[in-house]
Tab-separated table of C-alpha atoms in Angstrom:
chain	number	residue	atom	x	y	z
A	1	UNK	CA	77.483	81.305	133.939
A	2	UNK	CA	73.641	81.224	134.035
A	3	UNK	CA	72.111	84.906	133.466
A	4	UNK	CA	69.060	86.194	134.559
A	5	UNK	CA	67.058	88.188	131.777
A	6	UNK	CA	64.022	90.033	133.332
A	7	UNK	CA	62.221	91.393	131.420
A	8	UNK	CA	63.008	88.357	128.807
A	9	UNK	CA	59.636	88.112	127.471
A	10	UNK	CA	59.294	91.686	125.936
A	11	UNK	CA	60.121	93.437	122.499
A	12	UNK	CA	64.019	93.977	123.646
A	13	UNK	CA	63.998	90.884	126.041
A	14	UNK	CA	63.352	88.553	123.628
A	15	UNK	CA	66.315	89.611	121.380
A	16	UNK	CA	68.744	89.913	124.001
A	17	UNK	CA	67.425	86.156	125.078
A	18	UNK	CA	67.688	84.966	122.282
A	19	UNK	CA	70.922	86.794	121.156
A	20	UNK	CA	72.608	85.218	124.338
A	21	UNK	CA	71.488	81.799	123.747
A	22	UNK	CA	73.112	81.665	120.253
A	23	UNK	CA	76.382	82.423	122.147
A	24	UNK	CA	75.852	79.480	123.834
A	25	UNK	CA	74.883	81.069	127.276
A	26	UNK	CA	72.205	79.586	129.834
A	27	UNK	CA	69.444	82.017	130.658
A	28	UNK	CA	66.857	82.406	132.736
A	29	UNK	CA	64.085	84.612	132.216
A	30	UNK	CA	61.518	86.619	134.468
A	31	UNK	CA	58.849	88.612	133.515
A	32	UNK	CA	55.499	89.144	134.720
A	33	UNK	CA	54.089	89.616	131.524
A	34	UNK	CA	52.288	92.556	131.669
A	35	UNK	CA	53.926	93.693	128.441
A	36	UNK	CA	55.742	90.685	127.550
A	37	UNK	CA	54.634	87.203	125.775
A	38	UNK	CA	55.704	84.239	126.810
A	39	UNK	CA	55.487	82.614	123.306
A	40	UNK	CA	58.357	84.820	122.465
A	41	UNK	CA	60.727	83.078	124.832
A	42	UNK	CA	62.579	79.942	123.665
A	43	UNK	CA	61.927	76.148	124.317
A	44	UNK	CA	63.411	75.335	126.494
A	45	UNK	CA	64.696	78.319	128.317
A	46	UNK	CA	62.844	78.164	131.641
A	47	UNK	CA	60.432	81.574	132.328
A	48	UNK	CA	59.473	82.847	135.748
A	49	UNK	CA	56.276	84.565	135.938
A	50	UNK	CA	56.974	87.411	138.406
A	51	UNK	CA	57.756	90.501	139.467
A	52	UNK	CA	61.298	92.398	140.389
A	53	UNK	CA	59.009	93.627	143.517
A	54	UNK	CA	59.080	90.241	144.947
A	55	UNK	CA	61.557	89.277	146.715
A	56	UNK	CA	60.756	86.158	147.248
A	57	UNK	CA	60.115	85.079	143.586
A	58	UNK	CA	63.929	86.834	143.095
A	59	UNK	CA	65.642	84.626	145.740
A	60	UNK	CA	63.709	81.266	145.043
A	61	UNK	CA	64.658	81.900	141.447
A	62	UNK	CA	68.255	82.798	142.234
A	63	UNK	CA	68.556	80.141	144.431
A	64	UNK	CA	66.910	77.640	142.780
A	65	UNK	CA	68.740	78.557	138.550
A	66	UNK	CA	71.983	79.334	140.399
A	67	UNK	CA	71.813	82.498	138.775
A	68	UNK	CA	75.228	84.186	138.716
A	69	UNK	CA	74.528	86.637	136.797
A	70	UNK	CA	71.710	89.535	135.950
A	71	UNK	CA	70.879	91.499	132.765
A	72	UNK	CA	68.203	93.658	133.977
A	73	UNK	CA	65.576	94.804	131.221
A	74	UNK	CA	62.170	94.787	133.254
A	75	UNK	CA	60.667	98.242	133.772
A	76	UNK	CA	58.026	101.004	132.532
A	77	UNK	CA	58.979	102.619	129.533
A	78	UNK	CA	56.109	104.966	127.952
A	79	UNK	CA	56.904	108.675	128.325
A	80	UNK	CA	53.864	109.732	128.308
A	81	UNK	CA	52.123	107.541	130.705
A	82	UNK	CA	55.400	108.460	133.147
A	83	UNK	CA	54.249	112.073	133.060
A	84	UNK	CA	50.697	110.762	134.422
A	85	UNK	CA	52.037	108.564	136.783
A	86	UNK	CA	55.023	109.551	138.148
A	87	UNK	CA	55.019	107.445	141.228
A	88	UNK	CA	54.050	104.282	139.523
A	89	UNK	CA	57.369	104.639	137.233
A	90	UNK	CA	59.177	105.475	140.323
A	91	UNK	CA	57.192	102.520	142.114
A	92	UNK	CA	58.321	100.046	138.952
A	93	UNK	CA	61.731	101.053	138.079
A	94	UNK	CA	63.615	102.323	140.943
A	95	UNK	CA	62.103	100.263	143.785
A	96	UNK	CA	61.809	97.097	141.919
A	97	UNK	CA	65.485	98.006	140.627
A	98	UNK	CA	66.168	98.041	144.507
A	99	UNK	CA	64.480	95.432	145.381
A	100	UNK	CA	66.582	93.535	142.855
A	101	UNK	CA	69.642	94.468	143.654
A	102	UNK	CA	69.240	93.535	147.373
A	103	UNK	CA	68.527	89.922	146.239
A	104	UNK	CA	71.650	90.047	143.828
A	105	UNK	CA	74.374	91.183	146.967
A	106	UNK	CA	72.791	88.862	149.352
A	107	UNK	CA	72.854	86.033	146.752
A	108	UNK	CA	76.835	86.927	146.263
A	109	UNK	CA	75.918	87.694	142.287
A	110	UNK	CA	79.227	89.719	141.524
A	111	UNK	CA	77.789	91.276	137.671
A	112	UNK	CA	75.029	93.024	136.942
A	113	UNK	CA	73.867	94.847	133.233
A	114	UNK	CA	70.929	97.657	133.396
A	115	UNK	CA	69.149	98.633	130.072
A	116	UNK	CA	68.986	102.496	130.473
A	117	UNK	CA	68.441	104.782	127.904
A	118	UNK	CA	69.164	107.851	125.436
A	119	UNK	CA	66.385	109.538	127.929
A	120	UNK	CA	69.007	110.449	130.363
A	121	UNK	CA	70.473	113.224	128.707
A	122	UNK	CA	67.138	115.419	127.830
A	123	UNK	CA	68.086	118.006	124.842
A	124	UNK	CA	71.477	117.926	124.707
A	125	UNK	CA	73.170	120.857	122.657
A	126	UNK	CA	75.629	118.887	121.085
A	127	UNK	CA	76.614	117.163	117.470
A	128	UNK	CA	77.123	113.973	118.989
A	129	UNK	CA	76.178	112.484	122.480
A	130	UNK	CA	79.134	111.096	124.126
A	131	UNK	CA	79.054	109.600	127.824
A	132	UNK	CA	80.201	112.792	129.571
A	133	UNK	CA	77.494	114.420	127.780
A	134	UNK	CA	75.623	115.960	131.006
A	135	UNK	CA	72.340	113.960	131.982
A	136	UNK	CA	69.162	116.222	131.679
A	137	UNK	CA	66.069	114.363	131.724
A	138	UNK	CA	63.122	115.723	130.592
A	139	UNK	CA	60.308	112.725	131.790
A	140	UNK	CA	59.573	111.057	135.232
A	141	UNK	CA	60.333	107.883	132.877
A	142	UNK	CA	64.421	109.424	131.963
A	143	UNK	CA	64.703	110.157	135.797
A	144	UNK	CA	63.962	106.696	136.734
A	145	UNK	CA	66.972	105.557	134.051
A	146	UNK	CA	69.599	108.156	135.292
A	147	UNK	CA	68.444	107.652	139.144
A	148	UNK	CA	68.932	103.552	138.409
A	149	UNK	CA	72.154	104.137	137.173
A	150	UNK	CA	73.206	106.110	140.307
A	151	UNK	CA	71.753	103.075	142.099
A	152	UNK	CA	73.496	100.564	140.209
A	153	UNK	CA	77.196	101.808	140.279
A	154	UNK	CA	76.676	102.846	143.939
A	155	UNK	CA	75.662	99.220	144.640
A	156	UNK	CA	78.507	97.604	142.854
A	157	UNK	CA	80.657	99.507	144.550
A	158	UNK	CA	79.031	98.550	148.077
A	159	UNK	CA	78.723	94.841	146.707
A	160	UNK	CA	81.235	94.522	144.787
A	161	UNK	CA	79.607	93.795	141.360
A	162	UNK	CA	80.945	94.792	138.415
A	163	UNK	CA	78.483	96.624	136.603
A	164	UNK	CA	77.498	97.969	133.181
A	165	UNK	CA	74.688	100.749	132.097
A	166	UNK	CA	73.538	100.590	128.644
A	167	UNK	CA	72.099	103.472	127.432
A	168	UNK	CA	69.850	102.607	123.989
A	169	UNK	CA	69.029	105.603	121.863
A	170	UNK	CA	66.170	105.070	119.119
A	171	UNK	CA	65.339	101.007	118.604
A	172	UNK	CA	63.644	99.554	115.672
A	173	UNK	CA	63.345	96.075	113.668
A	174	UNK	CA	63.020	92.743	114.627
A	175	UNK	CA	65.180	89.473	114.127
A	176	UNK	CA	62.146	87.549	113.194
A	177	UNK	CA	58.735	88.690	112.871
A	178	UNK	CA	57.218	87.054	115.745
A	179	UNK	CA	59.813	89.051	117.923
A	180	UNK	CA	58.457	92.521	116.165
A	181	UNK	CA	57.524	95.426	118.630
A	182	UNK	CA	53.601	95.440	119.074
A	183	UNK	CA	53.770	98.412	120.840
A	184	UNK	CA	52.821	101.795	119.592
A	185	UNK	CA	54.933	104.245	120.940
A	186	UNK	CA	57.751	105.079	118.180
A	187	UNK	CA	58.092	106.701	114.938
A	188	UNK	CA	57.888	103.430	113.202
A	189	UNK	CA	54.881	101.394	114.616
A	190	UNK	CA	53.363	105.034	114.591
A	191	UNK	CA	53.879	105.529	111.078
A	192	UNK	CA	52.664	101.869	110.006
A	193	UNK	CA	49.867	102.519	112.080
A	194	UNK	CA	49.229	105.690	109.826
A	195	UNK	CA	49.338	103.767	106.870
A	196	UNK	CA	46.782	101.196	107.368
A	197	UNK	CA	44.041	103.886	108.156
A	198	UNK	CA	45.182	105.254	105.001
A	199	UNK	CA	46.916	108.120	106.142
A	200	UNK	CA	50.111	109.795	105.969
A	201	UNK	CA	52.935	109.402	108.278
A	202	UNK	CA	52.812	112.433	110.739
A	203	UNK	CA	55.636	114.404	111.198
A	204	UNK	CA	55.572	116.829	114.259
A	205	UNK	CA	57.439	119.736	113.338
A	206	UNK	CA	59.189	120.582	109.692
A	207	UNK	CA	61.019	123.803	111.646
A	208	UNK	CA	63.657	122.795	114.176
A	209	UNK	CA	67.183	123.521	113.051
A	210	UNK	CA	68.359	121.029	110.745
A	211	UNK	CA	69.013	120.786	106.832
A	212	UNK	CA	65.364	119.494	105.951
A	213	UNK	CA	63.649	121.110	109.557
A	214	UNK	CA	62.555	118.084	111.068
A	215	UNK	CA	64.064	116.224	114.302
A	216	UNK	CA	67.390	114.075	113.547
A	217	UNK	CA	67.415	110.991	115.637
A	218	UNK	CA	70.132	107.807	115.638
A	219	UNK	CA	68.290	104.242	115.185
A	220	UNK	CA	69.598	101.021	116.024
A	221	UNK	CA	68.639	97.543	115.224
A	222	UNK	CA	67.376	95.601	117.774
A	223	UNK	CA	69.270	92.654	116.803
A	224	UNK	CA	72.378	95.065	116.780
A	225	UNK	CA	71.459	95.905	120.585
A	226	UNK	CA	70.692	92.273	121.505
A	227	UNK	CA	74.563	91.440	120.651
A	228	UNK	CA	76.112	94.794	122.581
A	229	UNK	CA	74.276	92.896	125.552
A	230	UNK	CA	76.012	89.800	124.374
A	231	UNK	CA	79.485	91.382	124.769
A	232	UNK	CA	78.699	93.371	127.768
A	233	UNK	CA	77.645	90.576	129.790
A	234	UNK	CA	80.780	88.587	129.087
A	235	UNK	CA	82.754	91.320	129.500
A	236	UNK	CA	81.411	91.790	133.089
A	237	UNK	CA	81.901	88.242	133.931
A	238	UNK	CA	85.391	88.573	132.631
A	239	UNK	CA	85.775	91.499	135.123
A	240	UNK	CA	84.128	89.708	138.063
A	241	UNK	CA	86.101	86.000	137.463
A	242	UNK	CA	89.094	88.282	137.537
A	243	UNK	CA	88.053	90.298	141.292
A	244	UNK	CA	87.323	93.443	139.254
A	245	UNK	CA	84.708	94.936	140.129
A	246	UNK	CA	84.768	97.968	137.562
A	247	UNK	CA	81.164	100.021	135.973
A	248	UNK	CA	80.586	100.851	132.353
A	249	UNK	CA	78.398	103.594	130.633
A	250	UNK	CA	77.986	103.273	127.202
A	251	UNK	CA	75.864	104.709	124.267
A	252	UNK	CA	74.411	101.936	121.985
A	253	UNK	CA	73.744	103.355	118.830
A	254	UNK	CA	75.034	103.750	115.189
A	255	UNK	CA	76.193	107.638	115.498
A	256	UNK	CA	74.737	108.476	111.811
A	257	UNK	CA	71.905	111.065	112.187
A	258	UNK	CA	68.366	110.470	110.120
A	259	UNK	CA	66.030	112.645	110.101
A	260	UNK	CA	61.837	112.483	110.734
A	261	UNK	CA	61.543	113.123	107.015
A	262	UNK	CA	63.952	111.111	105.630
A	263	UNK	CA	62.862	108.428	108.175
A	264	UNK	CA	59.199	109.107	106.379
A	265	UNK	CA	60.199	108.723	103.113
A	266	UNK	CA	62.126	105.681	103.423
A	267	UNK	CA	58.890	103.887	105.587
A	268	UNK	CA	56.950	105.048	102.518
A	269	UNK	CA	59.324	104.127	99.741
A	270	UNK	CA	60.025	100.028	101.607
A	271	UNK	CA	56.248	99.425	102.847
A	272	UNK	CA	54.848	100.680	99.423
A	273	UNK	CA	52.796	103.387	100.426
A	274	UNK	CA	52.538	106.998	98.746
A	275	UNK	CA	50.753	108.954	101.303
A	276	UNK	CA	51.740	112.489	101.773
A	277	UNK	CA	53.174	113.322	105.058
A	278	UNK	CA	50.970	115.463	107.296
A	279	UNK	CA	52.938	118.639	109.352
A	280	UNK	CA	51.415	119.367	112.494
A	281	UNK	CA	53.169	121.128	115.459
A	282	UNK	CA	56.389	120.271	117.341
A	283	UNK	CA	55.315	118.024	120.174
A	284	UNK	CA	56.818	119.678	123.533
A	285	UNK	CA	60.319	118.453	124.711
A	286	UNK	CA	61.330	117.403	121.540
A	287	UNK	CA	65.281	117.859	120.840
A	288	UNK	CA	66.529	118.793	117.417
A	289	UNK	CA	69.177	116.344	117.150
A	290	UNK	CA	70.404	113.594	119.412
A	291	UNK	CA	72.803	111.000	117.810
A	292	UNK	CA	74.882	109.182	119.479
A	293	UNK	CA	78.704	109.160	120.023
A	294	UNK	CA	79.399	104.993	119.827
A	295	UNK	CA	83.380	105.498	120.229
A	296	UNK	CA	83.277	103.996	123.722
A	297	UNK	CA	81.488	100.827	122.972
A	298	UNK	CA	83.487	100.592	120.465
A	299	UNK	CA	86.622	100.778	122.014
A	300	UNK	CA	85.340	98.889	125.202
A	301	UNK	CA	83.620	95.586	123.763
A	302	UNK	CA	84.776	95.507	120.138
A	303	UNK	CA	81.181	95.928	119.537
A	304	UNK	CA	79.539	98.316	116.598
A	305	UNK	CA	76.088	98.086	114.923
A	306	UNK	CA	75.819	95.888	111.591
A	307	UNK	CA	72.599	97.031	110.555
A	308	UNK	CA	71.487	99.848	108.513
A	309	UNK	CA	68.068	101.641	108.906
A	310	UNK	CA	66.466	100.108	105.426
A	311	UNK	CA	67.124	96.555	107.280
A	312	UNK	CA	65.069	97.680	110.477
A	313	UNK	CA	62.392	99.024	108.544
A	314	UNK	CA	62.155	95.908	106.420
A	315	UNK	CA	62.247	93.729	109.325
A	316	UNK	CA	59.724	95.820	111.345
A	317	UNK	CA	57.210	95.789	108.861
A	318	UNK	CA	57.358	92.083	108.213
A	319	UNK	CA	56.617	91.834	112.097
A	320	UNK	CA	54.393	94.534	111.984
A	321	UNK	CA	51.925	93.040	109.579
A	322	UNK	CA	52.098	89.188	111.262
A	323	UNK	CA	51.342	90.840	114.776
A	324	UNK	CA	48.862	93.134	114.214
A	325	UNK	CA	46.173	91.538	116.382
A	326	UNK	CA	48.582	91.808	119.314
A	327	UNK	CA	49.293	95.763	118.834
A	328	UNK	CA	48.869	98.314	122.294
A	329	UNK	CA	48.639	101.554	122.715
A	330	UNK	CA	50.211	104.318	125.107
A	331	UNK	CA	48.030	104.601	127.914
């Protein structure tokens, strides 16, 4: 098997590169670097500097790696800047998720992993999130996830490809510190970047529903979700070497619940820093809770996260202080 990682340069991309390599896959990677690095992908792991939009980069590439496989990664991801720009997103990651896709059936590529997301199902009323849980997106940027998902079964079925949709709720850490997230769109880069203006985490909210008021979200490791690609990539080649051309939805998360505050307090306690929080008002679209239900990964790939949230904050500050000339900003 040789996959094809887009995307392979970025915060996710990297670990999921690197995660497959050290199960002694063969990867390809393609990214056109407009968030990505390319010092973050391995020697010797060739990188393709291009675009899911081209069609001719995707089938010289295919042709040329004898790609046989695609874990698809590449794509806008900033909420906010989805609400501005609505038909860029769309533009991004549903056409270039098309665009891909007609390169993979005409190329005969018979698997095919999307990295979707905990955006799909909105505000969900519910304890835990399970699968059936119904999708209610509340961003342009969620819409593009769940309509890519209807795109990507409906092709495998067309194309027969077996096909998986991972759907990530809240990611954090880093394997290494030059694979850290440098962008500033989460609680915990937000929080860090708090802290070295001298000021106090922010916490939007202290009156939702929930034993200490404040939003209760389900975190997950990066290196964690790197190795549920791992096993859902060979899982679809096992499918596809057999003629079965079957789809998967799963959750990827640890289904424990931590709240903004406790969240806070453990950033402050590991990093050092003794700044009060500041309380300012709930940000709009905001769920109380959303953890996830991880039953069906479990049960599916033998897969379940290793990593607790003190090892992701650990990590993430170690990367965040190595990379802080390479830090962005939502747009």
């Amino acid at each position: 098997m040789t996959f094809l990682i887009t995307g392979g340069a970025g915060y996710i991309g990297s670990h999921v590169v690197r995660a497959m390599v050290a199960a002694g896959e063969k990867v390809v990677v393609l990214d056109d670097l407009s968030t990505g690095n390319e010092d973050r992908v391995p020697e010797g792991v060739p990188l393709v500097i291009g675009s899911v939009l081209d069609r001719l980069v995707l089938d010289q590439t295919i042709r040329e790696h004898k790609i046989t496989g695609v874990v698809h990664l590449a794509g806008k991801k900033q909420v906010g800047e989805s609400v501005e720009k609505p038909l860029y997103y769309y533009h991004e990651n549903v056409e270039g998720l098309q665009v891909l896709l007609g390169a993979v059936a005409a190329a005969g590529i018979r698997n095919f992993l999307f990295s979707s997301s905990a955006s799909v199902y909105g505000m969900p009323d519910v304890d835990l999130v399970t699968e059936q849980t119904p999708p209610a997106p509340l961003s342009p940027y969620g819409e593009t996830k769940l309509a890519g998902e209807w795109l990507v079964r409906a092709a495998g079925k067309a194309h027969g490809i077996a096909t998986a949709c991972l759907r990530y709720f809240n990611v954090a850490g880093a394997a290494t510190p030059e694979l850290a997230d440098t962008g500033v769109f989460n609680l915990v880069p937000m929080v860090f970047e708090r802290y070295d203006r001298g000021e106090g985490a922010r916490i939007f909210g202290d009156d939702y529903p929930t034993p200490d008021g404040t939003c209760i979200r389900d975190y997950i490791h990066v290196e964690d979700l790197a190795e549920a690609h791992v096993a859902a990539a060979r899982k679809l080649a096992e499918w596809a070497g057999a003629g079965e051309y079957k789809d998967l939805t799963v959750n990827i998360g640890r289904g424990e619940g931590v709240s903004v505050r406790e969240m806070v307090d453990l950033l402050g306690e590991l990093t050092g820093h003794d700044q009060a929080p500041v309380v300012t008002p709930r940000r709009p679209g905001d769920p109380a809770k959303v953890v996830a239900s991880a039953d069906r990964i479990a049960a599916e790939l033998g897969w379940k996260a290793r990593h607790d949230v003190r090892e992701m904050i650990v990590s993430a500050w170690a990367g965040w202080q190595a990379n802080k000339s390479l830090v962005h900003h939502e747009r």
